[in-house]
Short mmCIF file of C-alpha atoms in Angstrom, two decimals:
data_model
loop_
_atom_site.label_atom_id
_atom_site.label_comp_id
_atom_site.label_asym_id
_atom_site.label_seq_id
_atom_site.Cartn_x
_atom_site.Cartn_y
_atom_site.Cartn_z
CA MET A 1367 -12.47 110.53 112.44
CA SER A 1368 -15.31 108.48 110.29
CA SER A 1369 -18.36 107.21 112.18
CA PRO A 1370 -19.60 103.80 111.98
CA THR A 1371 -22.88 104.98 109.97
CA SER A 1372 -20.02 106.75 106.98
CA VAL A 1373 -17.85 103.34 107.29
CA THR A 1374 -21.03 100.87 106.48
CA SER A 1375 -22.62 103.00 104.40
CA ALA A 1376 -18.77 103.19 102.06
CA VAL A 1377 -18.26 99.79 102.08
CA MET A 1378 -22.06 99.20 100.61
CA LEU A 1379 -21.96 102.25 97.70
CA ALA A 1380 -18.20 100.07 96.35
CA LEU A 1381 -20.47 96.82 96.59
CA PRO A 1382 -21.93 96.48 93.13
CA VAL A 1383 -19.01 98.47 91.73
CA PRO A 1384 -17.30 95.45 90.56
CA LEU A 1385 -20.58 94.22 88.86
CA LEU A 1386 -20.43 97.09 87.53
CA LEU A 1387 -16.78 97.38 85.82
CA THR A 1388 -18.07 93.79 84.92
CA GLY A 1389 -20.11 94.89 82.31
CA LEU A 1390 -18.32 97.85 81.45
CA LEU A 1391 -15.34 96.25 80.45
CA ALA A 1392 -16.68 93.55 78.73
CA GLY A 1393 -17.82 95.29 76.17
CA VAL A 1394 -19.64 93.95 73.07
CA GLY A 1395 -16.81 91.65 72.69
CA ALA A 1396 -18.04 89.81 75.71
CA ASP A 1397 -18.69 86.45 73.43
CA LYS A 1398 -14.34 86.94 72.39
CA HIS A 1399 -13.29 85.47 75.87
CA PRO A 1400 -16.47 83.69 77.75
CA ARG A 1401 -14.41 82.06 80.49
CA LEU A 1402 -12.62 85.20 81.61
CA ILE A 1403 -15.96 87.43 81.60
CA ARG A 1404 -17.60 83.89 84.03
CA ARG A 1405 -14.45 84.63 86.13
CA PHE A 1406 -14.97 88.07 86.70
CA THR A 1407 -18.93 87.91 87.31
CA THR A 1408 -18.40 85.03 89.83
CA PHE A 1409 -15.27 87.12 91.77
CA SER A 1410 -17.89 90.70 91.12
CA ALA A 1411 -20.61 88.43 93.04
CA THR A 1412 -18.20 86.93 95.85
CA TYR A 1413 -17.43 89.62 96.45
CA ALA A 1414 -20.74 91.66 96.86
CA LEU A 1415 -21.76 88.57 99.43
CA VAL A 1416 -18.36 89.01 101.62
CA SER A 1417 -19.45 93.37 101.37
CA ALA A 1418 -22.80 92.46 102.05
CA PHE A 1419 -21.48 90.71 105.77
CA VAL A 1420 -19.24 92.79 106.15
CA ALA A 1421 -21.77 96.15 106.12
CA ALA A 1422 -23.85 94.23 108.28
CA MET A 1423 -21.61 93.13 111.04
CA GLY A 1424 -21.21 97.15 111.00
CA TYR A 1425 -24.76 97.98 110.65
CA ALA A 1426 -24.56 96.21 114.23
CA PHE A 1427 -22.24 99.20 115.93
CA SER A 1428 -23.99 102.25 113.40
CA ALA A 1429 -27.15 103.75 113.79
CA GLN A 1430 -29.88 104.05 110.66
CA GLY A 1431 -29.46 106.77 108.78
CA SER A 1432 -28.72 107.51 105.10
CA GLU A 1433 -25.49 108.77 103.96
CA THR A 1434 -24.96 111.32 101.03
CA TYR A 1435 -22.25 111.36 98.76
CA ALA A 1436 -23.13 113.51 95.83
CA SER A 1437 -26.07 115.61 95.04
CA VAL A 1438 -28.09 117.90 92.57
CA THR A 1439 -30.85 120.51 93.41
CA LEU A 1440 -33.95 119.38 90.97
CA PRO A 1441 -36.55 122.20 89.81
CA ALA A 1442 -39.66 122.39 90.60
CA ASN A 1443 -39.72 121.57 94.54
CA LEU A 1444 -39.25 117.88 92.77
CA GLY A 1445 -36.13 117.49 95.69
CA ALA A 1446 -32.39 116.75 95.04
CA ALA A 1447 -31.31 113.99 93.04
CA SER A 1448 -28.54 112.29 95.19
CA LEU A 1449 -26.36 109.73 95.41
CA SER A 1450 -27.21 108.05 98.68
CA VAL A 1451 -26.82 104.77 100.75
CA TYR A 1452 -30.19 104.02 103.57
CA VAL A 1453 -28.78 101.88 105.88
CA ASP A 1454 -30.73 100.22 107.80
CA PRO A 1455 -32.53 96.62 108.99
CA LEU A 1456 -34.17 96.19 105.67
CA THR A 1457 -31.45 97.10 103.30
CA MET A 1458 -29.06 95.17 105.03
CA ILE A 1459 -31.26 92.07 105.24
CA MET A 1460 -32.02 92.27 101.64
CA LEU A 1461 -28.99 92.87 100.76
CA LEU A 1462 -27.83 89.60 102.39
CA LEU A 1463 -30.15 87.79 100.66
CA VAL A 1464 -30.15 89.32 96.78
CA THR A 1465 -26.28 89.03 97.20
CA PHE A 1466 -26.21 85.11 98.61
CA VAL A 1467 -29.33 83.91 95.67
CA GLY A 1468 -26.54 86.08 93.33
CA LEU A 1469 -23.93 84.21 93.89
CA ILE A 1470 -25.53 81.49 93.36
CA VAL A 1471 -26.61 82.12 90.44
CA ALA A 1472 -23.71 83.12 89.35
CA ARG A 1473 -21.60 79.52 90.16
CA TYR A 1474 -24.57 78.19 88.57
CA SER A 1475 -24.40 79.74 85.04
CA SER A 1476 -20.70 78.81 85.23
CA SER A 1477 -21.68 74.97 84.74
CA TYR A 1478 -24.85 76.03 82.70
CA MET A 1479 -24.16 78.57 79.73
CA GLU A 1480 -20.71 76.74 79.22
CA GLY A 1481 -20.78 76.68 75.37
CA GLU A 1482 -23.32 78.83 74.20
CA VAL A 1483 -22.42 81.03 71.09
CA HIS A 1484 -23.28 83.72 73.37
CA GLU A 1485 -22.04 82.72 76.28
CA GLY A 1486 -20.11 85.86 77.41
CA GLN A 1487 -22.78 88.37 76.67
CA PHE A 1488 -25.20 86.31 79.43
CA HIS A 1489 -22.50 87.03 81.94
CA ARG A 1490 -22.50 90.28 80.70
CA TRP A 1491 -26.03 91.37 81.77
CA LEU A 1492 -25.95 89.02 84.35
CA SER A 1493 -23.78 91.18 86.22
CA PHE A 1494 -25.77 94.17 84.80
CA THR A 1495 -28.57 93.00 86.54
CA LEU A 1496 -26.73 91.98 89.91
CA ALA A 1497 -25.48 95.54 90.10
CA SER A 1498 -28.43 97.76 88.99
CA PHE A 1499 -30.99 95.21 91.36
CA LEU A 1500 -28.51 96.18 93.91
CA THR A 1501 -27.94 99.22 93.56
CA LEU A 1502 -32.29 99.81 94.11
CA ILE A 1503 -32.00 98.24 97.63
CA MET A 1504 -29.18 100.47 98.81
CA THR A 1505 -30.89 103.83 97.21
CA SER A 1506 -32.26 106.20 99.67
CA ASN A 1507 -33.42 108.74 96.84
CA PHE A 1508 -35.99 108.59 95.11
CA TRP A 1509 -34.87 109.26 91.63
CA GLY A 1510 -31.68 107.09 92.34
CA PHE A 1511 -34.77 103.82 93.01
CA ILE A 1512 -36.18 105.38 89.66
CA VAL A 1513 -32.83 105.14 87.61
CA ALA A 1514 -32.09 101.24 89.32
CA SER A 1515 -35.08 100.36 88.60
CA PHE A 1516 -35.01 101.14 84.70
CA ALA A 1517 -31.77 100.10 84.35
CA THR A 1518 -32.63 96.67 85.82
CA THR A 1519 -36.08 96.12 83.78
CA ILE A 1520 -33.45 96.95 80.57
CA PHE A 1521 -30.83 95.21 81.83
CA LEU A 1522 -33.27 91.64 82.63
CA GLY A 1523 -35.08 91.98 79.04
CA GLN A 1524 -31.72 91.12 77.71
CA LEU A 1525 -31.57 87.41 79.89
CA LEU A 1526 -35.01 87.35 79.60
CA SER A 1527 -34.64 87.19 75.63
CA PHE A 1528 -31.30 85.11 75.57
CA TYR A 1529 -32.68 82.73 72.53
CA LYS A 1530 -34.05 85.70 70.07
CA GLN A 1531 -34.99 82.36 68.17
CA ARG A 1532 -37.64 81.46 70.74
CA PRO A 1533 -40.66 83.25 69.73
CA GLY A 1534 -41.95 82.71 73.27
CA ALA A 1535 -39.25 83.97 75.43
CA VAL A 1536 -39.19 87.12 72.85
CA LEU A 1537 -43.08 87.85 73.42
CA ALA A 1538 -42.68 87.22 77.33
CA ALA A 1539 -39.54 89.37 77.66
CA ARG A 1540 -41.77 91.95 76.03
CA LYS A 1541 -44.92 91.85 77.67
CA LYS A 1542 -42.57 92.21 80.74
CA THR A 1543 -40.70 95.10 79.78
CA ILE A 1544 -43.91 96.80 79.42
CA PHE A 1545 -46.10 95.81 82.28
CA THR A 1546 -42.89 97.31 84.17
CA LEU A 1547 -42.06 100.58 82.16
CA THR A 1548 -45.75 100.97 83.35
CA ALA A 1549 -45.06 100.28 86.58
CA ASN A 1550 -41.68 102.84 86.72
CA THR A 1551 -44.29 105.51 85.04
CA SER A 1552 -46.39 105.23 87.49
CA MET A 1553 -43.53 105.48 90.68
CA LEU A 1554 -42.36 107.81 89.01
CA LEU A 1555 -45.40 110.11 88.76
CA ALA A 1556 -46.42 108.68 92.83
CA PHE A 1557 -42.47 110.11 93.64
CA VAL A 1558 -43.22 113.63 91.54
CA LEU A 1559 -46.60 114.08 94.19
CA VAL A 1560 -44.75 112.68 97.17
CA ALA A 1561 -41.17 114.84 96.83
CA ARG A 1562 -43.58 118.27 95.69
CA VAL A 1563 -46.32 117.96 98.55
CA LEU A 1564 -43.74 116.46 101.89
CA HIS A 1565 -40.46 118.45 100.14
CA THR A 1566 -38.12 115.56 100.95
CA SER A 1567 -36.88 112.83 97.84
CA ASP A 1568 -35.33 110.59 100.31
CA PHE A 1569 -37.34 107.09 102.09
CA GLY A 1570 -35.42 108.00 105.45
CA ASP A 1571 -37.07 111.03 105.98
CA LEU A 1572 -40.71 109.48 104.98
CA ARG A 1573 -41.51 109.12 108.64
CA PHE A 1574 -40.74 112.27 109.57
CA ALA A 1575 -41.97 114.19 106.63
CA LEU A 1576 -45.09 112.45 107.03
CA SER A 1577 -45.67 113.26 111.00
CA HIS A 1578 -46.74 116.82 110.21
CA PHE A 1579 -49.72 115.87 109.19
CA HIS A 1580 -53.19 114.73 110.44
CA ARG A 1581 -56.04 112.93 108.74
CA PRO A 1582 -57.46 113.26 106.37
CA MET A 1583 -54.12 113.33 103.82
CA PRO A 1584 -54.36 115.43 101.19
CA LEU A 1585 -55.90 114.23 98.27
CA SER A 1586 -52.42 114.89 96.25
CA LEU A 1587 -50.90 112.09 98.89
CA GLU A 1588 -53.99 109.62 98.59
CA VAL A 1589 -53.14 109.06 94.41
CA ALA A 1590 -49.60 108.89 94.97
CA ALA A 1591 -49.88 105.79 97.52
CA GLY A 1592 -52.43 104.52 94.61
CA LEU A 1593 -50.36 104.27 92.13
CA VAL A 1594 -47.44 103.25 94.13
CA ALA A 1595 -49.79 100.37 95.20
CA LEU A 1596 -50.40 99.87 90.91
CA SER A 1597 -46.86 99.57 90.32
CA ALA A 1598 -46.42 97.07 92.74
CA VAL A 1599 -49.52 94.84 91.50
CA LEU A 1600 -47.48 95.29 88.00
CA ARG A 1601 -44.35 94.54 88.95
CA SER A 1602 -45.51 91.64 91.17
CA ALA A 1603 -47.29 89.51 87.64
CA GLN A 1604 -50.51 90.03 89.48
CA PHE A 1605 -53.24 88.53 87.62
CA PRO A 1606 -54.95 89.55 84.82
CA THR A 1607 -51.61 90.81 84.10
CA HIS A 1608 -49.31 87.31 85.34
CA GLY A 1609 -49.21 85.63 81.61
CA TRP A 1610 -45.28 87.38 81.27
CA LEU A 1611 -44.28 85.27 84.49
CA ILE A 1612 -45.21 81.91 83.76
CA GLN A 1613 -43.70 81.80 79.88
CA VAL A 1614 -40.45 83.25 80.86
CA MET A 1615 -39.64 79.90 81.31
CA GLU A 1616 -38.37 79.94 78.02
CA ALA A 1617 -35.35 82.20 79.57
CA PRO A 1618 -32.15 80.36 80.49
CA THR A 1619 -32.92 78.22 83.95
CA PRO A 1620 -30.59 80.33 86.10
CA VAL A 1621 -32.55 83.97 84.55
CA SER A 1622 -35.51 82.48 85.94
CA ALA A 1623 -33.96 81.63 89.19
CA LEU A 1624 -32.86 84.80 89.58
CA LEU A 1625 -36.58 86.35 88.74
CA HIS A 1626 -38.10 84.46 90.89
CA ALA A 1627 -35.87 84.36 94.25
CA GLY A 1628 -34.72 87.96 93.75
CA ILE A 1629 -36.16 90.67 91.31
CA ILE A 1630 -39.48 89.96 91.03
CA TYR A 1631 -39.80 90.76 94.76
CA THR A 1632 -38.79 94.78 93.34
CA GLY A 1633 -42.86 95.74 94.14
CA THR A 1634 -43.20 94.28 97.81
CA PHE A 1635 -39.75 96.07 98.53
CA LEU A 1636 -41.34 99.96 97.00
CA VAL A 1637 -44.40 98.92 99.20
CA LEU A 1638 -42.71 98.06 102.29
CA ARG A 1639 -40.35 101.81 101.01
CA MET A 1640 -43.37 103.47 101.56
CA SER A 1641 -44.59 101.83 104.12
CA PRO A 1642 -45.08 105.48 106.30
CA LEU A 1643 -47.25 106.55 103.61
CA MET A 1644 -49.30 103.41 102.57
CA SER A 1645 -50.31 102.71 106.35
CA ARG A 1646 -51.63 106.02 106.82
CA ILE A 1647 -54.30 105.43 103.93
CA GLY A 1648 -56.25 102.36 104.44
CA TRP A 1649 -57.77 102.18 100.95
CA THR A 1650 -54.70 101.17 99.51
CA GLY A 1651 -54.21 98.51 101.95
CA VAL A 1652 -57.65 97.00 100.58
CA ALA A 1653 -56.16 97.33 97.62
CA LEU A 1654 -53.71 94.78 97.64
CA VAL A 1655 -55.48 92.68 100.18
CA LEU A 1656 -58.05 92.20 97.14
CA VAL A 1657 -55.88 92.04 94.35
CA GLY A 1658 -53.54 89.48 96.46
CA LEU A 1659 -56.62 87.46 97.03
CA VAL A 1660 -57.24 87.16 93.51
CA SER A 1661 -53.87 86.05 92.23
CA ILE A 1662 -53.71 83.69 95.22
CA VAL A 1663 -56.81 81.73 94.39
CA ALA A 1664 -55.93 82.13 90.61
CA GLY A 1665 -51.75 81.52 91.27
CA SER A 1666 -53.10 78.18 93.33
CA THR A 1667 -55.92 76.73 91.26
CA MET A 1668 -54.22 77.19 87.99
CA MET A 1669 -51.02 75.14 90.03
CA MET A 1670 -53.03 72.44 90.37
CA THR A 1671 -53.89 72.31 86.68
CA SER A 1672 -50.06 72.59 85.11
CA THR A 1673 -47.99 69.63 83.70
CA ALA A 1674 -44.76 71.87 83.38
CA ILE A 1675 -42.24 71.76 86.45
CA LYS A 1676 -40.93 75.60 85.61
CA ALA A 1677 -44.48 76.59 85.45
CA SER A 1678 -46.16 74.44 88.46
CA LEU A 1679 -42.71 76.83 90.45
CA ALA A 1680 -44.29 80.25 88.28
CA TYR A 1681 -47.88 79.63 89.28
CA SER A 1682 -46.49 79.28 92.94
CA THR A 1683 -44.56 82.81 92.64
CA LEU A 1684 -47.82 84.06 91.45
CA ALA A 1685 -49.41 82.91 94.72
CA GLN A 1686 -47.07 83.71 96.72
CA MET A 1687 -46.55 87.36 95.49
CA GLY A 1688 -49.97 87.88 96.08
CA PHE A 1689 -50.14 86.68 99.31
CA MET A 1690 -46.97 89.25 100.23
CA LEU A 1691 -49.05 92.04 98.98
CA MET A 1692 -51.78 90.96 100.75
CA GLU A 1693 -49.58 91.02 103.89
CA CYS A 1694 -48.18 94.72 103.35
CA GLY A 1695 -52.04 95.77 103.07
CA LEU A 1696 -52.81 94.51 106.53
CA GLY A 1697 -49.86 96.24 107.68
CA VAL A 1698 -48.06 93.27 109.10
CA TYR A 1699 -44.69 94.50 106.86
CA SER A 1700 -42.34 92.15 109.34
CA VAL A 1701 -44.21 89.10 107.97
CA ALA A 1702 -44.20 90.37 104.60
CA VAL A 1703 -40.11 90.37 105.10
CA LEU A 1704 -39.49 87.26 106.06
CA HIS A 1705 -42.03 86.09 103.49
CA ILE A 1706 -39.39 87.35 101.15
CA VAL A 1707 -36.52 85.82 102.86
CA SER A 1708 -38.21 82.24 103.31
CA HIS A 1709 -39.63 82.29 99.39
CA SER A 1710 -36.28 83.48 97.89
CA VAL A 1711 -33.68 80.89 99.67
CA TYR A 1712 -37.34 77.98 98.47
CA LYS A 1713 -37.67 79.35 95.32
CA ALA A 1714 -33.87 79.70 94.00
CA HIS A 1715 -33.05 75.61 95.06
CA ALA A 1716 -36.53 75.15 93.25
CA PHE A 1717 -36.11 76.88 90.07
CA LEU A 1718 -32.25 75.40 89.97
CA SER A 1719 -32.80 71.38 90.93
CA SER A 1720 -36.04 71.47 88.58
CA GLY A 1721 -34.72 68.79 86.97
CA SER A 1722 -33.78 66.96 89.91
CA VAL A 1723 -37.88 67.30 90.91
CA VAL A 1724 -38.82 65.70 86.94
CA GLU A 1725 -37.21 62.51 88.31
CA ASN A 1726 -39.35 62.43 91.90
CA PHE A 1727 -41.96 62.33 89.77
CA ARG A 1728 -41.33 59.78 88.17
CA GLU A 1729 -42.26 57.56 91.31
CA PRO A 1730 -45.34 56.18 92.05
CA ALA A 1731 -47.83 58.96 93.51
CA LEU A 1732 -49.33 58.82 96.82
CA PRO A 1733 -52.91 58.00 97.23
CA ALA A 1734 -55.15 61.76 97.59
CA VAL A 1735 -55.74 62.43 101.24
CA PHE A 1736 -59.13 63.19 100.75
CA ASN A 1737 -61.39 60.07 100.47
CA ALA A 1738 -64.50 58.14 101.07
CA GLY A 1739 -64.62 58.68 105.04
CA SER A 1740 -62.24 60.88 105.77
CA VAL A 1741 -64.66 64.35 106.46
CA ARG A 1742 -64.25 63.44 110.26
CA ARG A 1743 -60.75 63.67 109.97
CA ALA A 1744 -60.40 66.30 108.11
CA LEU A 1745 -62.69 67.95 110.74
CA LEU A 1746 -60.63 66.84 113.25
CA GLY A 1747 -56.81 68.36 111.85
CA LEU A 1748 -58.59 71.56 111.01
CA VAL A 1749 -59.76 71.93 114.34
CA VAL A 1750 -57.03 70.29 116.24
CA ALA A 1751 -54.76 72.84 114.24
CA VAL A 1752 -56.96 75.85 114.39
CA ALA A 1753 -57.08 75.39 118.59
CA MET A 1754 -52.58 75.34 117.86
CA THR A 1755 -52.23 78.42 116.34
CA VAL A 1756 -54.90 80.12 118.90
CA GLY A 1757 -52.64 78.48 122.02
CA ILE A 1758 -49.34 79.48 120.64
CA GLY A 1759 -50.19 83.06 119.18
CA SER A 1760 -51.78 83.63 122.65
CA ALA A 1761 -47.99 82.55 124.49
CA PHE A 1762 -46.75 85.33 121.94
CA GLY A 1763 -49.17 87.63 122.65
CA VAL A 1764 -51.51 87.88 119.48
CA LEU A 1765 -54.98 87.93 121.65
CA THR A 1766 -53.72 89.90 124.12
CA GLY A 1767 -52.40 92.54 122.02
CA ARG A 1768 -55.88 92.58 119.49
CA GLN A 1769 -53.20 91.41 116.62
CA ARG A 1770 -55.85 90.22 114.66
CA ALA A 1771 -54.05 90.51 111.00
CA VAL A 1772 -51.36 87.89 112.14
CA LEU A 1773 -53.64 86.06 114.24
CA ALA A 1774 -55.51 85.47 110.42
CA LEU A 1775 -52.93 85.03 108.77
CA GLY A 1776 -51.67 82.75 111.72
CA LEU A 1777 -55.09 80.68 111.27
CA VAL A 1778 -53.54 80.34 107.11
CA VAL A 1779 -50.81 78.60 108.48
CA SER A 1780 -52.61 76.62 110.23
CA LEU A 1781 -54.28 74.78 107.76
CA ALA A 1782 -50.88 74.55 106.26
CA VAL A 1783 -50.56 72.23 109.90
CA THR A 1784 -53.85 70.49 108.87
CA HIS A 1785 -52.04 68.79 105.34
CA LEU A 1786 -49.39 67.54 107.65
CA LEU A 1787 -51.94 66.65 110.68
CA LEU A 1788 -54.14 64.94 107.68
CA GLN A 1789 -51.25 62.99 106.46
CA ALA A 1790 -50.96 61.13 109.83
CA LEU A 1791 -54.86 61.07 110.45
CA ASN A 1792 -55.11 58.70 107.15
CA THR A 1793 -52.46 56.33 107.97
CA LYS A 1794 -53.62 53.54 108.89
CA GLY A 1795 -50.84 50.59 110.29
CA SER A 1796 -48.85 50.08 113.87
CA GLY A 1797 -47.57 52.80 113.23
CA SER A 1798 -50.38 54.82 112.92
CA LYS A 1799 -50.12 56.56 116.59
CA ALA A 1800 -46.27 57.21 116.80
CA LEU A 1801 -46.72 59.32 113.26
CA ILE A 1802 -49.63 61.27 114.45
CA LEU A 1803 -47.69 62.14 117.46
CA TRP A 1804 -44.76 63.08 115.23
CA MET A 1805 -46.67 65.21 112.78
CA GLY A 1806 -48.09 66.73 115.98
CA LEU A 1807 -45.01 67.80 117.07
CA LEU A 1808 -43.51 68.89 113.70
CA SER A 1809 -46.68 70.83 113.32
CA ALA A 1810 -46.71 72.34 116.74
CA GLY A 1811 -42.73 73.44 115.60
CA VAL A 1812 -43.92 75.08 112.24
CA VAL A 1813 -46.95 76.99 114.27
CA THR A 1814 -44.81 78.17 116.83
CA ALA A 1815 -41.39 78.88 114.52
CA TYR A 1816 -44.23 81.80 112.54
CA PHE A 1817 -45.45 83.55 115.50
CA ALA A 1818 -41.47 83.40 116.83
CA LEU A 1819 -40.00 84.67 113.58
CA HIS A 1820 -42.80 87.40 113.36
CA ARG A 1821 -41.60 88.87 116.50
CA ALA A 1822 -38.27 88.79 115.78
CA PHE A 1823 -38.31 90.45 112.30
CA GLY A 1824 -40.43 92.37 114.14
CA VAL A 1825 -38.18 93.50 116.51
CA LEU A 1826 -35.37 93.56 114.15
CA LEU A 1827 -37.27 96.10 111.65
CA ALA A 1828 -38.74 98.62 114.21
CA PRO A 1829 -36.69 101.38 113.32
CA SER A 1830 -37.73 101.44 109.83
CA LEU A 1831 -41.07 100.25 109.29
CA PRO A 1832 -44.05 101.24 110.80
CA SER A 1833 -45.57 99.28 113.25
CA ALA A 1834 -48.79 96.73 112.48
CA ILE A 1835 -52.04 97.73 111.74
CA VAL A 1836 -54.77 97.25 113.87
CA PRO A 1837 -57.79 96.02 112.61
CA SER A 1838 -61.50 97.63 113.80
CA GLY A 1839 -64.84 97.74 112.58
CA ILE A 1840 -67.19 95.29 111.13
CA ALA A 1841 -65.18 96.12 107.39
CA GLN A 1842 -61.71 94.75 108.90
CA ASP A 1843 -63.38 92.05 110.37
CA ILE A 1844 -65.30 90.68 107.16
CA LEU A 1845 -61.69 91.51 105.14
CA LEU A 1846 -59.60 88.80 107.76
CA ALA A 1847 -62.78 86.16 107.66
CA LEU A 1848 -62.93 86.39 103.65
CA ILE A 1849 -58.96 85.93 104.36
CA VAL A 1850 -59.05 82.58 106.04
CA ALA A 1851 -61.78 81.42 103.70
CA VAL A 1852 -60.49 81.84 100.65
CA PHE A 1853 -57.82 79.65 102.22
CA ILE A 1854 -59.91 76.68 103.60
CA GLY A 1855 -61.63 76.98 99.99
CA LEU A 1856 -58.01 76.28 98.68
CA LEU A 1857 -57.40 73.68 101.10
CA ALA A 1858 -60.84 71.94 100.09
CA VAL A 1859 -60.28 71.50 96.47
CA GLN A 1860 -56.65 70.58 96.83
CA GLN A 1861 -57.64 67.66 98.93
CA MET A 1862 -61.05 67.19 96.34
CA LEU A 1863 -59.69 67.41 93.33
CA PRO A 1864 -58.99 63.50 92.47
CA ARG A 1865 -62.32 62.93 92.73
CA ILE A 1866 -64.24 65.81 91.64
CA MET A 1867 -62.09 65.49 88.24
CA LYS A 1868 -64.38 62.84 87.20
CA LYS A 1869 -67.54 65.22 86.73
CA PRO A 1870 -67.39 66.27 83.03
CA ALA A 1871 -68.04 70.35 84.73
CA TRP A 1872 -65.40 70.35 86.66
CA ARG A 1873 -62.98 68.64 83.98
CA ALA A 1874 -64.12 72.08 81.73
CA VAL A 1875 -63.13 73.92 84.55
CA TYR A 1876 -60.16 72.37 84.50
CA VAL A 1877 -59.27 73.41 80.98
CA HIS A 1878 -59.72 77.09 81.97
CA LEU A 1879 -57.86 76.77 84.58
CA TYR A 1880 -54.75 75.16 82.37
CA ASN A 1881 -55.35 77.69 79.69
CA GLY A 1882 -55.32 80.91 82.30
CA LEU A 1883 -58.73 81.67 81.88
CA TYR A 1884 -57.76 83.16 78.93
CA VAL A 1885 -56.59 86.31 80.13
CA ASP A 1886 -53.59 86.55 79.08
CA LEU A 1887 -54.69 86.19 75.48
CA PHE A 1888 -55.70 89.84 75.24
CA PHE A 1889 -52.06 90.73 76.10
CA THR A 1890 -50.86 88.76 73.82
CA ARG A 1891 -53.03 89.36 70.55
CA LEU A 1892 -52.13 93.02 71.19
CA LEU A 1893 -48.66 92.51 70.87
CA CYS A 1894 -48.24 90.28 68.51
CA ARG A 1895 -49.62 92.44 66.08
CA THR A 1896 -46.08 94.13 66.61
CA GLY A 1897 -43.76 91.60 65.45
CA SER A 1898 -43.36 88.18 63.20
CA ALA A 1899 -42.28 86.57 66.62
CA GLY A 1900 -44.99 87.35 68.57
CA ARG A 1901 -47.40 85.60 65.76
CA ARG A 1902 -45.57 82.32 65.79
CA ALA A 1903 -44.93 82.65 69.49
CA GLU A 1904 -48.78 82.71 69.33
CA GLY A 1905 -49.64 79.96 66.97
CA LEU A 1906 -47.34 77.77 69.30
CA ASP A 1907 -49.62 78.71 72.37
CA ARG A 1908 -53.03 77.86 70.48
CA ASP A 1909 -51.28 74.61 69.50
CA ARG A 1910 -50.76 73.47 72.80
CA ARG A 1911 -54.53 74.71 73.88
CA GLU A 1912 -56.04 72.84 71.75
CA ALA A 1913 -53.77 69.45 72.23
CA VAL A 1914 -54.50 69.84 75.94
CA GLY A 1915 -58.30 70.49 75.10
CA SER A 1916 -58.75 67.07 72.74
CA ALA A 1917 -56.46 65.19 75.62
CA ILE A 1918 -59.23 66.57 78.29
#
């Protein structure tokens, strides 16, 4: 008689099969029957979501573990290449999330792409991309993860370069492919080192295999952790390799939604899968925090200067991915998963409704929150928000449990709360007191939800993710203080931007930020030497920069 875990894993194994069959059966003649391929893709995406729900309900009555269906032993102590499924809470959350987003994108694409010359091919590549990415999420084997990652890179590249006549789209897809292939190579080397040292090629066995090692860790495992961090940074389009993430806006809107609400999380997901190793090598966490902070600052400030809705959303993704890597670097993995879920749903909606957002910007803009005489109110709002965060965090045991990293991230949340309070504090009139009270209650609810969801995700993910690292020592305290200081600085810049833009020096900074600090030019010029499409894209980008510079 089959165990509940076996039944759950069998449901998961069959989950991406219809999507894969749709892509295979469509073949090169997909454009001849676009409506049929569109229906198959939508049906397959629906089947995947239903299967994910069935698997999640089955997991409630089963145990965590991996189920292997076929295996081939590899030479050179590399373990085994196997067709295996990893049944754990992280897999279930990501499966539900990606199948949900995938179905929405498939349904949206049915009308958005209708009438396109190569509509059938679009749905074919969409099916392949979803199937390979879902396989990446489910697999328990290192080498299966590698194969699925390479497949996702190839299929997504076809979607990103769907409009072959757009030089910018082709160039961005080429950049993304090169960076991801580099990340895949780095990940492959890391897996080779881990498999040879720990004698396992299964994610589920990592924690047990590492339990036999005590500090200091072998140099080969430290190198492997560094390679994993490098792969995650490249996959997450972190500064200064972020250019392609902004430029892929040339692709169809459903592709942007799928990328920003799903596939972009591959880097963070890799760190989460390798968290038993990453959590034991401290310097990799510090590196992820620093890279994440730089990307947060770059993405946030560049987003303030962007004049295009989809580009602003892309810069937002850059900053949010930096935030997720920072959370992983601090060891609060459950918060990173919570962040993935919330950001994915929000970003999918933002991209698919980006046309409606333009209509909102046609309405009269509200006056700047930060104006003359508001310094005291800003400080009052900050003090109230911090006190609220510390007080509510104490109720959830953050202070008694010495969870400094969670508290530091909670203080970052309090800065967002400060923005809410400032809107109420700067309001004058008869209803100002009621608005202040309402904003105060709303802010308390936001902070409470943050700590409550952190606790819930921590309990849910405890079987598959290691416990949060408790920072100790002055170096870690300085790092946490730096995180809070950076976000305070970003809040101040955001509020003062309308006023400081009147100064010539800041107007020059604005131009540089609008052009992404020119760090992407090196990669663009390097690729432009290899094709005419790249040269045309560089010319268009140069004209855009000159136009903005003269306008400013």
